Amino acid sequence: MDRQLGAADSVAADSVAASTFSEVVVDVQPSFNADVHSHLRHSRNSINSSASAADNKKGRWENLVLAYKTLGVVFGGLVTSPLYVYPSMPLKSPTEDDYLGIYSIMFWTLTLIGVVKYASIALKADDQGEGGTFALYSLLSRKMDIGFFSAKNLDSNSIFHEGAENKSRLGKFFEKSILARRILLFIAMLGMCMLIGDGILTPAISVLSAMDGIRAPFPSVSKSLVEALSAIILIVLFLMQKFGTSRVSFLFSPIMGAWTFSTPLVGIYSIIHHYPGIFKALSPHYTFHFFWRKGKEGWLLLGGTVLCITGSEALFADLGHFNRSSIQMAFLFTIYPSLVLTYAGQTAYLIRHPNDHEDGFYKFIPKSVYWPIFIIATLAAIVASQSLISATFSVIKQSVVLDYFPRVKVVHTSSNKEGEVYSPEVNYILMILCVAVILIFGEGKDIGNAFGVVVSLVMLITTILLTLVMIMIWRTPLLLVALYFLVFFTMEGVYVSAVFTKIPEGGWIPFAISFFLALIMFGWFNGRQKKIEYELTHKIDLERLGTLLSDPGVQRVPGLCFFYTNIHQDGLTPILGHYIKNMRSLHKVTIFTTLRYLLVPKVGPEERIIVRKLGLKGVYGCVIQYGYADTLNLEGNDFVNQVTDCLREHIEKYLDCLPSNSIDIQEEISALEEAKLSDVIHVRGKTRFYIGKNCKRFDRIMLAFYEVLHSNCRSALPALSVPLSQRIEVGMLYEA
């Protein structure tokens, strides 16, 4: 056992450094789980009550301000899609009827998927204010007990398994079938991986499409030069991430507002001058007529038209940063009309100039406003890229804290905005991949093909998860569920089938990225599960701990020890027994600490720390709880002070309840203060798997892969700013 740099394996994330514990609740109930569950019930009721009060207080003006802010954060990818939709389509000698059919398809795609699915239905399926694919999976896991999370995140008796007594048949099927739960987990993981892929492709296609506008007034500018300029812009953008966006974020909404309101004005001008009758294409007749005439060719064109709805997932995924009303207001009254008019203007121009579709955006811009629009387009593309980069950081952070991704460094770049995070490793990997996509697949159609795969699959995954929410949680009438599923699954399924034909032409890019990420996530998750299973099987119960401490050869040395453990109910980590047998000692005051991430977005600060006495002299238990969207930010000394303050308050409550034992209680408080002043150490386990001959081949491969990931990921304890001299690692082999 060496005293060396390390971090508690029990800590799931490098960003585990915990937010400031301004309020601490101390419980004196005899059962630790009862303490946790009682507190969490109170917390949940408080959160719901405060949320309702807050919603009641929000006036129309506040929603208008929030709606304005969403322009710069939520809708960047969606509202800049006219830059690359038409150039991504493999059109061959298009006719007027072709363009009318394409516009009709885009209009109904925006209406059905944007307005009906996301703005009207998906925004109601929030997980305590958070949205997105993972929030849907979290909601299903909490409400129906069908999740597949590690034991440290959710114990079997958790109050978050709501509705277990009144499950639907589908819910009971998922609970009984481990295969069904694994498939559901895989779907949620795939959705997260695709969103990360979106963070790679959106910056590439947005900036490249915007910069391509240079070639219209300067035909001598080569495609290679445009690609190089786009790569330089992206490199600068990624290098600026470490400084955060707080200083420039106030510009995001004005830039996107200028784009949102200027492009439809150009569209109206184009409609009047080129084809005033364009809005007859709003009739679905033109959609059906298009497919009737074009057949397979029309089906293949869907790989390009699907890009008109790219970024729509952000309506749902960014719900946690705003509210439902503001997002709906911004989309329905600005973004949706802007896109309908902009696409109408583009289509009107192309009907009169049918062969200009490869530069379908800049060609329809009048010369008098060309350069202002070009500048706005370039800035809007950068803002859209920033939005997806920030969203990728948030997804990685949520995956890390829930033990689905190896620990990476997560830095909070703003003290005011909790969602503003930055990960150096992820940032540079994204930068390399974005630049590689531009330089290797610089042809806009290839990137568009890859982008179409991401957009269509994420939409389809959301539809599947929303259908499960409707059936198992909302208990929506089956007729309405069937109508929803039939319309959207069929529509998006057709889109997916079309983009799958583009896999050889660039569509393989997101599959390669997603497969690699999914392999990492599954390998890490599988290894953590195996580790938890071993610890639960070989845990040290309090009776065993008492026996170990009663050994005359075991000394109780002065000082305060934080002993990190993955398990906190009915036992302690097996590393404890290994530690006592070899060190032949335990500190006079030892706090067994578990950092516990829950399937809720946030845990109130008053519910953050829960402590109790474990029945042995100087031995205590402590659970520190977080939600997957919590901001974790705490210094080492603050951590120690707030846990000990909480513990002192807990002990003092016994003084009020048991005044006859006041002398013993005062001695206990004095012992705590003396131990804190004497020395403070943090003990963690540094465990590895011993892969024996009896281990199956699949487990051998996956555990070996996990060991590679575990050896190269960041540790978590340094994020608490614990001095090196206070850290101890205890090595131990777990037999697989």
XYZ file of C-alpha atoms in Angstrom:
736
model
C 0.000 0.000 0.000
C 1.518 3.242 -1.118
C 0.636 6.764 -0.261
C 0.303 8.207 -3.744
C -1.748 10.319 -6.091
C -5.177 8.768 -6.513
C -8.899 9.140 -6.309
C -11.763 7.279 -4.772
C -13.149 4.623 -7.054
C -16.417 5.303 -5.358
C -16.471 8.737 -6.899
C -18.016 8.470 -10.317
C -16.837 11.639 -11.950
C -13.871 13.911 -12.120
C -16.279 16.746 -11.632
C -17.425 15.153 -8.393
C -16.193 18.019 -6.425
C -19.682 18.736 -5.206
C -21.562 21.999 -5.159
C -21.542 24.279 -2.142
C -23.494 22.784 0.693
C -25.185 25.908 1.951
C -27.807 23.900 3.848
C -27.447 20.497 5.443
C -30.149 18.276 6.899
C -29.208 15.905 9.685
C -31.453 12.978 10.540
C -31.521 10.840 13.665
C -33.632 7.956 12.392
C -32.231 4.495 13.106
C -32.314 3.325 9.481
C -29.925 5.004 7.087
C -32.036 4.123 4.052
C -35.093 5.473 5.815
C -33.151 8.707 6.346
C -32.279 8.971 2.693
C -35.744 8.126 1.445
C -37.497 10.411 3.920
C -35.285 13.309 2.963
C -35.715 12.664 -0.729
C -39.491 12.518 -0.455
C -39.432 15.866 1.314
C -37.016 17.206 -1.276
C -39.156 16.076 -4.164
C -42.270 17.664 -2.662
C -40.353 20.876 -1.982
C -39.008 20.962 -5.516
C -42.455 20.413 -6.992
C -44.015 23.059 -4.749
C -41.317 25.635 -5.444
C -41.460 24.883 -9.162
C -45.217 25.457 -9.206
C -44.815 28.705 -7.302
C -42.089 29.849 -9.668
C -44.226 29.054 -12.713
C -47.108 31.037 -11.249
C -44.867 34.071 -10.711
C -43.430 34.088 -14.213
C -45.173 36.688 -16.240
C -45.499 37.155 -19.920
C -42.562 39.569 -20.021
C -40.202 37.066 -18.420
C -41.218 34.413 -20.924
C -40.611 36.865 -23.751
C -37.095 37.532 -22.459
C -36.412 33.812 -22.142
C -37.824 33.212 -25.615
C -35.400 35.817 -26.966
C -32.499 34.090 -25.218
C -33.439 30.718 -26.684
C -32.635 32.074 -30.151
C -28.936 32.034 -29.322
C -28.845 28.681 -27.517
C -31.625 26.334 -28.579
C -32.324 26.980 -32.248
C -28.892 27.595 -33.773
C -28.740 24.277 -35.628
C -32.364 24.366 -36.790
C -32.551 27.944 -38.046
C -29.251 27.729 -40.000
C -30.347 24.589 -41.885
C -31.250 26.558 -45.092
C -27.504 26.943 -45.626
C -27.083 23.289 -46.579
C -30.443 21.600 -47.277
C -30.704 22.169 -51.027
C -26.940 21.770 -51.648
C -27.150 18.339 -49.959
C -29.789 17.028 -52.371
C -28.645 14.955 -55.377
C -31.061 16.638 -57.794
C -30.927 15.762 -61.490
C -32.545 18.220 -63.924
C -35.235 19.268 -61.416
C -38.535 20.655 -62.670
C -41.081 23.050 -61.198
C -43.171 20.143 -59.936
C -40.079 18.644 -58.296
C -39.380 21.818 -56.343
C -43.020 22.229 -55.330
C -43.025 18.635 -54.059
C -39.765 19.120 -52.135
C -41.066 22.303 -50.492
C -44.312 20.531 -49.573
C -42.313 17.720 -47.926
C -40.183 20.217 -45.978
C -43.239 22.182 -44.835
C -45.043 19.113 -43.519
C -41.854 17.769 -41.943
C -41.380 21.048 -40.061
C -45.060 21.110 -39.107
C -45.497 17.521 -37.964
C -42.105 16.886 -36.361
C -41.313 20.428 -35.215
C -44.709 21.765 -34.159
C -46.679 18.636 -33.260
C -44.056 16.189 -31.989
C -41.479 18.377 -30.269
C -43.210 21.667 -29.420
C -46.548 20.118 -28.428
C -45.779 16.617 -27.099
C -42.097 16.037 -26.268
C -41.752 19.191 -24.164
C -44.336 17.737 -21.768
C -42.213 14.621 -21.173
C -39.609 16.354 -19.038
C -37.722 14.707 -16.199
C -38.188 17.303 -13.462
C -37.431 20.097 -15.897
C -34.712 18.327 -17.913
C -35.255 17.182 -21.476
C -33.572 15.023 -24.103
C -33.106 11.350 -24.897
C -31.378 10.566 -21.631
C -34.059 12.398 -19.626
C -36.707 10.152 -21.208
C -34.750 7.046 -20.226
C -34.234 8.429 -16.731
C -37.957 9.162 -16.445
C -38.850 5.603 -17.459
C -36.260 4.164 -15.067
C -37.477 6.178 -12.111
C -41.184 5.799 -12.639
C -41.361 2.175 -13.703
C -38.277 0.503 -12.183
C -37.108 -0.696 -15.601
C -33.691 0.909 -15.614
C -30.362 -0.832 -15.820
C -28.292 1.438 -13.600
C -25.478 0.511 -11.307
C -26.256 -0.128 -7.697
C -24.488 2.948 -6.505
C -26.810 5.185 -8.448
C -30.073 3.655 -7.383
C -30.762 1.070 -4.726
C -33.511 -1.476 -4.982
C -35.756 0.176 -2.419
C -35.426 3.672 -3.768
C -38.450 5.915 -3.662
C -37.644 6.902 -7.194
C -39.163 3.653 -8.421
C -42.515 5.360 -8.552
C -45.670 3.748 -9.759
C -44.378 0.216 -9.199
C -47.661 -0.826 -7.636
C -49.723 0.115 -10.697
C -47.681 -0.851 -13.729
C -48.950 -1.394 -17.220
C -48.474 -4.731 -18.927
C -45.631 -3.254 -20.940
C -43.985 -2.026 -17.736
C -44.216 -5.484 -16.175
C -42.739 -7.000 -19.339
C -39.723 -4.678 -19.174
C -39.255 -5.426 -15.480
C -39.201 -9.187 -16.106
C -37.137 -9.178 -19.296
C -33.467 -8.308 -18.849
C -33.082 -8.472 -22.644
C -35.770 -5.807 -23.105
C -34.085 -3.586 -20.499
C -30.723 -4.014 -22.210
C -32.249 -3.080 -25.568
C -33.805 0.009 -23.989
C -30.457 0.932 -22.450
C -28.748 0.441 -25.809
C -31.314 2.722 -27.489
C -30.705 5.441 -24.882
C -26.934 5.052 -25.249
C -27.233 5.232 -29.035
C -29.221 8.451 -28.687
C -26.486 9.975 -26.519
C -23.774 8.837 -28.922
C -25.658 10.264 -31.890
C -26.001 13.603 -30.103
C -22.234 13.642 -29.605
C -21.901 12.861 -33.323
C -24.164 15.843 -33.944
C -21.634 17.959 -32.034
C -19.014 16.921 -34.587
C -21.051 17.295 -37.781
C -23.001 20.500 -37.035
C -19.892 22.718 -36.715
C -18.390 21.117 -39.820
C -21.390 21.478 -42.142
C -22.597 24.852 -40.766
C -19.286 26.698 -41.002
C -18.334 25.061 -44.315
C -21.706 25.964 -45.869
C -21.514 29.556 -44.602
C -17.940 30.067 -45.804
C -18.843 28.651 -49.206
C -20.519 31.980 -49.870
C -17.120 33.471 -50.681
C -17.037 31.564 -53.951
C -20.063 33.293 -55.512
C -18.530 36.811 -55.793
C -15.016 35.365 -56.186
C -15.234 32.343 -58.519
C -11.443 31.994 -58.520
C -11.529 30.921 -54.848
C -11.038 27.168 -54.772
C -12.997 24.663 -52.730
C -9.787 23.718 -50.910
C -9.305 27.296 -49.728
C -12.870 27.413 -48.391
C -12.249 24.163 -46.527
C -9.003 25.513 -45.068
C -10.687 28.751 -43.905
C -13.535 26.735 -42.348
C -11.030 24.515 -40.533
C -9.173 27.577 -39.192
C -12.419 29.104 -37.881
C -13.308 25.850 -36.115
C -9.836 25.457 -34.610
C -10.040 28.989 -33.176
C -13.569 28.264 -31.894
C -12.453 25.084 -30.103
C -9.346 26.749 -28.660
C -11.586 29.449 -27.175
C -13.754 26.927 -25.318
C -11.569 26.925 -22.205
C -12.440 30.578 -21.608
C -16.155 29.821 -21.594
C -18.854 31.703 -23.460
C -20.028 34.055 -20.705
C -18.166 37.057 -22.119
C -19.602 36.704 -25.604
C -22.874 34.860 -25.001
C -24.764 38.166 -24.860
C -24.055 38.413 -28.613
C -25.541 35.006 -29.441
C -29.208 36.000 -29.344
C -28.761 39.249 -31.355
C -26.783 37.357 -34.013
C -29.341 34.570 -34.284
C -32.162 37.116 -34.090
C -30.650 39.013 -37.024
C -30.394 35.759 -38.970
C -33.896 34.592 -38.016
C -35.545 37.839 -39.141
C -33.368 38.697 -42.163
C -33.609 35.395 -44.068
C -37.445 35.349 -44.203
C -37.397 38.948 -45.473
C -35.126 37.824 -48.292
C -37.499 34.885 -48.759
C -40.516 37.186 -49.103
C -38.610 39.297 -51.633
C -37.745 36.149 -53.601
C -41.350 34.912 -53.535
C -42.688 38.223 -54.891
C -40.074 38.470 -57.640
C -39.834 34.849 -58.726
C -42.888 32.706 -57.879
C -45.770 34.279 -55.908
C -47.797 31.057 -56.074
C -45.301 29.017 -54.035
C -47.675 28.550 -51.111
C -49.957 26.306 -53.116
C -47.334 23.663 -52.288
C -48.572 23.676 -48.674
C -51.237 21.257 -49.869
C -50.177 17.661 -49.061
C -51.330 16.836 -52.591
C -47.919 18.002 -53.841
C -46.128 15.639 -51.465
C -48.057 12.577 -52.645
C -47.804 13.684 -56.275
C -44.014 14.038 -55.896
C -43.563 10.465 -54.666
C -46.011 9.160 -57.257
C -43.957 10.711 -60.057
C -40.429 10.236 -58.742
C -40.740 6.832 -57.061
C -37.390 5.550 -55.791
C -35.598 8.753 -56.822
C -37.981 10.776 -54.659
C -37.417 8.413 -51.746
C -33.631 8.857 -52.055
C -34.030 12.653 -52.014
C -35.395 12.367 -48.461
C -31.780 12.023 -47.301
C -31.401 15.726 -48.102
C -34.849 17.024 -47.149
C -34.545 15.568 -43.629
C -31.878 18.188 -42.917
C -34.613 20.861 -42.828
C -35.513 19.614 -39.342
C -31.934 19.241 -38.079
C -31.510 20.691 -34.623
C -35.141 20.063 -33.667
C -33.948 17.708 -30.897
C -32.494 20.808 -29.210
C -36.053 22.028 -28.553
C -36.341 19.133 -26.130
C -32.733 18.611 -25.033
C -32.241 22.234 -23.876
C -35.445 22.304 -21.849
C -33.493 22.357 -18.579
C -31.920 25.720 -19.398
C -35.226 27.502 -20.119
C -38.882 26.518 -19.753
C -41.568 25.001 -21.902
C -43.457 28.242 -22.571
C -40.407 30.204 -23.723
C -39.248 27.460 -26.110
C -42.737 27.015 -27.549
C -43.159 30.754 -27.945
C -39.823 31.193 -29.723
C -40.364 28.249 -32.037
C -43.977 28.850 -32.995
C -43.763 32.623 -33.481
C -40.230 33.118 -34.845
C -38.318 29.979 -35.873
C -41.131 28.095 -37.587
C -42.433 31.070 -39.657
C -38.835 32.049 -40.464
C -38.008 28.604 -41.847
C -41.284 28.307 -43.782
C -40.701 31.680 -45.469
C -36.975 31.123 -46.057
C -37.507 27.736 -47.710
C -40.398 29.195 -49.700
C -38.109 31.965 -50.961
C -35.327 29.524 -51.832
C -37.756 27.250 -53.663
C -39.331 30.176 -55.534
C -35.882 31.228 -56.761
C -34.927 27.672 -57.760
C -38.139 27.197 -59.740
C -36.943 30.025 -61.983
C -33.268 28.945 -61.807
C -33.527 25.140 -61.524
C -29.817 24.377 -61.911
C -28.632 26.591 -59.046
C -29.554 24.052 -56.360
C -25.913 23.203 -55.553
C -25.623 26.695 -54.092
C -29.268 26.984 -53.166
C -28.800 29.530 -50.413
C -26.401 32.206 -51.573
C -27.719 32.253 -55.144
C -31.121 33.470 -53.991
C -29.646 36.356 -51.962
C -30.005 39.721 -53.804
C -26.662 41.380 -54.595
C -27.539 44.516 -52.632
C -27.648 42.593 -49.324
C -25.234 39.793 -50.195
C -22.325 40.771 -47.940
C -24.438 41.657 -44.863
C -26.195 38.277 -45.197
C -22.839 36.524 -45.677
C -21.470 38.074 -42.466
C -24.635 37.225 -40.542
C -24.593 33.676 -41.953
C -20.973 33.120 -40.909
C -21.625 34.433 -37.387
C -24.844 32.388 -37.127
C -22.971 29.237 -38.191
C -20.379 29.858 -35.462
C -23.114 30.377 -32.844
C -24.896 27.207 -34.009
C -21.610 25.320 -33.727
C -21.058 26.676 -30.221
C -24.511 25.532 -29.140
C -23.838 21.949 -30.247
C -20.340 21.929 -28.726
C -21.755 23.084 -25.383
C -24.518 20.469 -25.610
C -21.879 17.778 -26.232
C -19.979 18.826 -23.100
C -23.218 18.598 -21.093
C -24.024 15.112 -22.426
C -20.514 13.891 -21.598
C -20.782 15.346 -18.106
C -24.123 13.622 -17.479
C -22.715 10.333 -18.787
C -19.677 10.639 -16.508
C -21.588 11.352 -13.332
C -23.874 8.378 -13.936
C -20.948 6.014 -14.550
C -21.607 5.520 -18.248
C -18.406 7.119 -19.445
C -14.800 7.095 -18.191
C -13.950 10.022 -15.950
C -12.741 13.045 -17.878
C -11.936 16.473 -16.568
C -14.994 18.719 -16.437
C -14.475 22.407 -15.727
C -17.242 24.890 -14.942
C -16.347 28.013 -16.903
C -18.997 30.221 -15.329
C -19.896 30.812 -11.693
C -23.361 31.987 -12.700
C -24.408 29.495 -15.392
C -24.436 25.974 -14.056
C -24.811 24.402 -17.492
C -21.668 26.023 -18.879
C -19.054 23.281 -18.703
C -15.896 22.438 -20.601
C -13.884 19.237 -20.923
C -10.336 19.621 -22.298
C -10.020 16.023 -23.533
C -13.427 16.007 -25.195
C -12.839 19.459 -26.670
C -9.628 18.506 -28.461
C -11.058 15.216 -29.713
C -14.058 17.110 -31.133
C -11.726 19.639 -32.748
C -9.637 16.945 -34.445
C -12.714 15.097 -35.697
C -14.437 18.273 -36.957
C -11.381 19.399 -38.875
C -10.855 15.877 -40.233
C -14.463 15.742 -41.465
C -14.003 19.039 -43.321
C -10.610 18.257 -44.839
C -11.305 14.620 -45.738
C -14.999 14.858 -46.619
C -15.084 18.473 -47.756
C -17.829 17.786 -50.289
C -21.014 19.186 -48.768
C -23.112 16.253 -49.946
C -20.949 13.720 -48.075
C -21.206 15.646 -44.809
C -24.923 16.153 -45.458
C -25.350 12.397 -45.873
C -23.623 11.804 -42.537
C -25.689 14.529 -40.901
C -28.915 13.020 -42.222
C -28.138 9.722 -40.478
C -27.709 11.485 -37.125
C -30.824 13.649 -37.474
C -33.162 10.839 -38.517
C -31.934 8.285 -35.952
C -32.154 10.701 -33.008
C -35.719 11.608 -34.031
C -36.665 7.934 -34.307
C -35.167 7.114 -30.897
C -37.089 9.991 -29.316
C -40.310 8.716 -30.912
C -39.760 5.215 -29.475
C -39.009 6.493 -25.966
C -41.921 8.954 -26.068
C -44.246 6.110 -27.043
C -43.099 4.123 -23.996
C -43.666 7.181 -21.783
C -47.184 7.573 -23.177
C -48.054 3.945 -22.526
C -46.347 3.308 -19.177
C -46.384 6.698 -17.438
C -48.999 8.971 -18.976
C -51.408 6.066 -19.596
C -52.544 7.732 -22.815
C -55.480 5.988 -24.540
C -54.094 3.311 -26.835
C -55.885 4.771 -29.863
C -54.004 8.063 -29.485
C -50.719 6.241 -28.821
C -51.256 4.140 -31.937
C -52.013 7.268 -33.981
C -48.885 9.017 -32.705
C -46.670 5.999 -33.251
C -48.087 5.208 -36.677
C -47.613 8.762 -37.972
C -44.176 9.551 -36.584
C -42.562 6.121 -36.619
C -43.652 5.640 -40.242
C -42.541 9.119 -41.262
C -39.175 8.956 -39.514
C -38.705 5.323 -40.467
C -38.983 6.284 -44.126
C -36.405 9.021 -43.551
C -34.055 6.539 -41.823
C -34.430 4.032 -44.655
C -33.524 6.761 -47.153
C -30.431 7.978 -45.300
C -29.209 4.413 -44.799
C -28.635 4.218 -48.532
C -26.105 7.035 -48.069
C -23.862 5.036 -45.732
C -21.196 4.392 -48.419
C -21.294 8.108 -49.355
C -20.351 9.594 -45.990
C -23.197 8.195 -43.902
C -20.794 5.754 -42.247
C -19.080 8.593 -40.360
C -21.635 8.925 -37.516
C -21.956 5.138 -37.318
C -18.214 4.787 -36.831
C -18.168 7.543 -34.201
C -21.264 6.216 -32.411
C -20.022 2.614 -32.451
C -16.712 3.672 -30.921
C -18.436 5.773 -28.236
C -20.984 3.038 -27.512
C -18.161 0.509 -27.128
C -16.463 2.778 -24.594
C -19.722 3.387 -22.724
C -20.696 -0.287 -22.622
C -17.188 -1.421 -21.650
C -17.035 1.102 -18.830
C -20.564 0.398 -17.620
C -20.004 -3.381 -17.688
C -16.778 -3.056 -15.680
C -18.394 -0.806 -13.083
C -21.308 -3.230 -12.766
C -18.927 -6.149 -12.174
C -17.075 -4.139 -9.556
C -20.295 -3.236 -7.745
C -21.450 -6.862 -7.825
C -18.159 -8.032 -6.286
C -18.337 -5.413 -3.542
C -21.921 -6.281 -2.670
C -21.026 -9.974 -2.506
C -17.940 -9.429 -0.329
C -19.084 -6.442 1.711
C -18.042 -5.929 5.330
C -21.048 -5.652 7.655
C -20.997 -3.781 10.950
C -20.736 -6.994 12.975
C -17.638 -8.001 11.008
C -16.199 -4.496 11.427
C -16.759 -4.718 15.191
C -14.915 -8.042 15.251
C -11.979 -6.579 13.352
C -11.748 -3.575 15.691
C -11.967 -5.768 18.801
C -8.685 -7.425 17.824
C -6.084 -6.241 20.408
C -3.564 -5.832 17.608
C -5.707 -3.217 15.824
C -4.996 0.331 17.002
C -7.333 3.354 16.852
C -4.913 6.053 15.747
C -5.537 9.811 16.175
C -7.083 11.702 13.283
C -10.106 11.967 10.996
C -10.443 9.546 8.064
C -12.796 9.781 5.086
C -13.048 6.220 3.800
C -14.724 6.132 0.378
C -17.069 3.252 -0.382
C -19.312 2.443 -3.335
C -21.919 0.770 -1.164
C -23.680 2.351 1.772
C -26.511 0.032 2.767
C -26.116 -3.047 4.953
C -22.366 -3.103 4.582
C -19.098 -1.453 3.587
C -16.515 -1.935 0.873
C -14.347 -5.097 1.121
C -11.307 -2.814 0.820
C -11.941 -1.881 4.459
C -11.132 -5.411 5.662
C -8.034 -5.479 3.463
C -6.958 -2.106 4.896
C -7.409 -3.071 8.565
C -5.671 -6.441 8.162
C -2.609 -4.825 6.622
C -2.430 -1.466 8.388
C -3.568 -2.957 11.728
C -5.234 0.345 12.542
C -8.214 2.600 11.971
C -8.537 6.283 12.782
C -10.392 7.255 15.939
C -12.988 9.072 13.846
C -13.763 7.364 10.527
C -16.501 8.547 8.171
C -17.478 6.038 5.488
C -18.407 8.285 2.586
C -20.461 7.458 -0.487
C -20.963 9.890 -3.335
C -24.317 8.876 -4.747
C -25.729 9.996 -8.070
C -29.492 9.743 -8.416
C -31.841 9.468 -11.370
C -33.054 13.021 -10.870
C -31.686 16.144 -12.558
C -30.942 17.963 -9.303
C -30.842 17.318 -5.580
C -31.654 20.264 -3.334
C -28.758 21.620 -1.260
C -30.695 20.825 1.909
C -30.666 17.153 0.914
C -27.040 17.008 -0.189
C -25.375 15.520 2.941
C -26.981 12.856 5.111
C -25.059 11.371 8.044
C -25.670 8.877 10.824
C -23.879 6.963 13.556
C -23.055 3.366 12.693
C -23.220 2.026 16.246
C -19.460 1.748 16.814
C -17.405 4.333 18.646
C -16.079 6.982 16.287
C -17.552 5.314 13.189
C -20.069 7.206 11.039
C -21.737 6.930 7.667
C -22.169 9.756 5.178
C -24.017 9.853 1.864
C -23.509 12.831 -0.432
C -26.148 12.954 -3.153
C -26.239 14.548 -6.602
C -28.463 14.587 -9.632
C -27.089 14.105 -13.127
C -27.495 17.810 -13.992
C -26.092 19.188 -10.717
C -23.162 21.539 -10.714
C -20.341 19.978 -8.698
C -17.876 22.492 -7.355
C -16.283 22.211 -3.902
C -12.851 22.666 -2.396
C -11.315 20.003 -0.173
C -11.365 22.012 3.067
C -14.964 23.086 2.441
C -15.873 19.456 1.943
C -14.310 18.435 5.263
C -15.778 21.391 7.161
C -19.308 20.933 5.918
C -19.381 17.182 6.518
C -18.006 17.614 10.047
C -20.421 20.488 10.748
C -23.256 18.246 9.620
C -21.968 15.440 11.819
C -21.638 17.729 14.831
C -25.214 18.895 14.379
C -26.313 15.277 14.151
C -24.556 14.430 17.427
C -25.955 17.525 19.148
C -29.485 16.436 18.339
C -28.868 13.405 20.516
C -28.090 15.828 23.320
C -31.605 17.264 23.022
C -33.176 13.816 22.784
C -31.044 12.094 25.451
C -30.021 14.718 28.036
C -29.022 11.947 30.476
C -26.141 11.026 28.177
C -24.914 14.591 27.832
C -21.391 13.759 29.095
C -20.887 10.989 26.505
C -22.250 13.205 23.745
C -19.964 16.094 24.700
C -17.014 13.697 24.707
C -18.024 12.507 21.230
C -18.125 16.088 19.938
C -14.760 16.815 21.522
C -13.300 13.668 19.952
C -14.549 14.812 16.537
C -12.964 18.254 16.908
C -9.728 16.772 18.225
C -9.528 14.294 15.328
C -10.136 17.056 12.811
C -7.332 19.167 14.258
C -4.981 16.204 14.557
C -4.943 14.957 10.972
C -7.314 14.418 8.041
C -6.803 11.709 5.441
C -8.854 10.418 2.513
C -8.666 6.683 1.821
C -9.771 5.172 -1.455
C -9.484 1.793 -3.060
C -7.406 1.257 -6.157
C -8.804 -2.000 -7.419
C -8.057 -4.167 -10.406
C -9.699 -7.298 -11.730
C -7.908 -10.595 -11.555
C -9.136 -12.429 -14.646
C -8.979 -16.114 -13.792
C -9.103 -19.153 -16.065
C -12.770 -19.751 -15.295
C -13.743 -16.336 -16.664
C -15.732 -16.505 -19.918
C -14.091 -15.207 -23.086
C -16.543 -12.300 -23.464
C -15.956 -11.217 -19.859
C -12.191 -11.547 -20.357
C -12.283 -9.199 -23.340
C -14.640 -6.646 -21.765
C -12.856 -6.577 -18.401
C -9.483 -6.206 -20.114
C -10.948 -3.298 -22.094
C -12.336 -1.818 -18.858
C -8.923 -2.032 -17.219
C -7.422 -0.093 -20.143
C -10.103 2.587 -19.784
C -9.756 2.683 -16.009
C -5.979 3.027 -16.175
C -6.201 5.998 -18.517
C -9.168 7.918 -17.146
C -8.901 10.758 -14.687
C -9.392 10.205 -10.993
C -12.019 12.023 -8.994
C -10.549 12.914 -5.624
C -8.222 15.646 -6.950
C -11.353 17.548 -7.954
C -12.041 17.931 -4.240
C -8.672 19.683 -3.991
C -7.498 17.169 -1.405
C -3.768 17.736 -0.718
C -1.514 14.942 -1.906
C -0.259 14.350 1.627
C -3.816 13.500 2.737
C -4.495 10.826 0.113
C -4.015 7.109 0.641
C -4.686 4.394 -1.917
C -5.324 0.810 -0.916
C -4.617 -1.663 -3.695
C -6.753 -4.792 -3.984
C -7.492 -7.434 -6.616
C -11.115 -8.367 -7.351
C -11.494 -11.857 -8.770
C -13.685 -11.829 -11.880
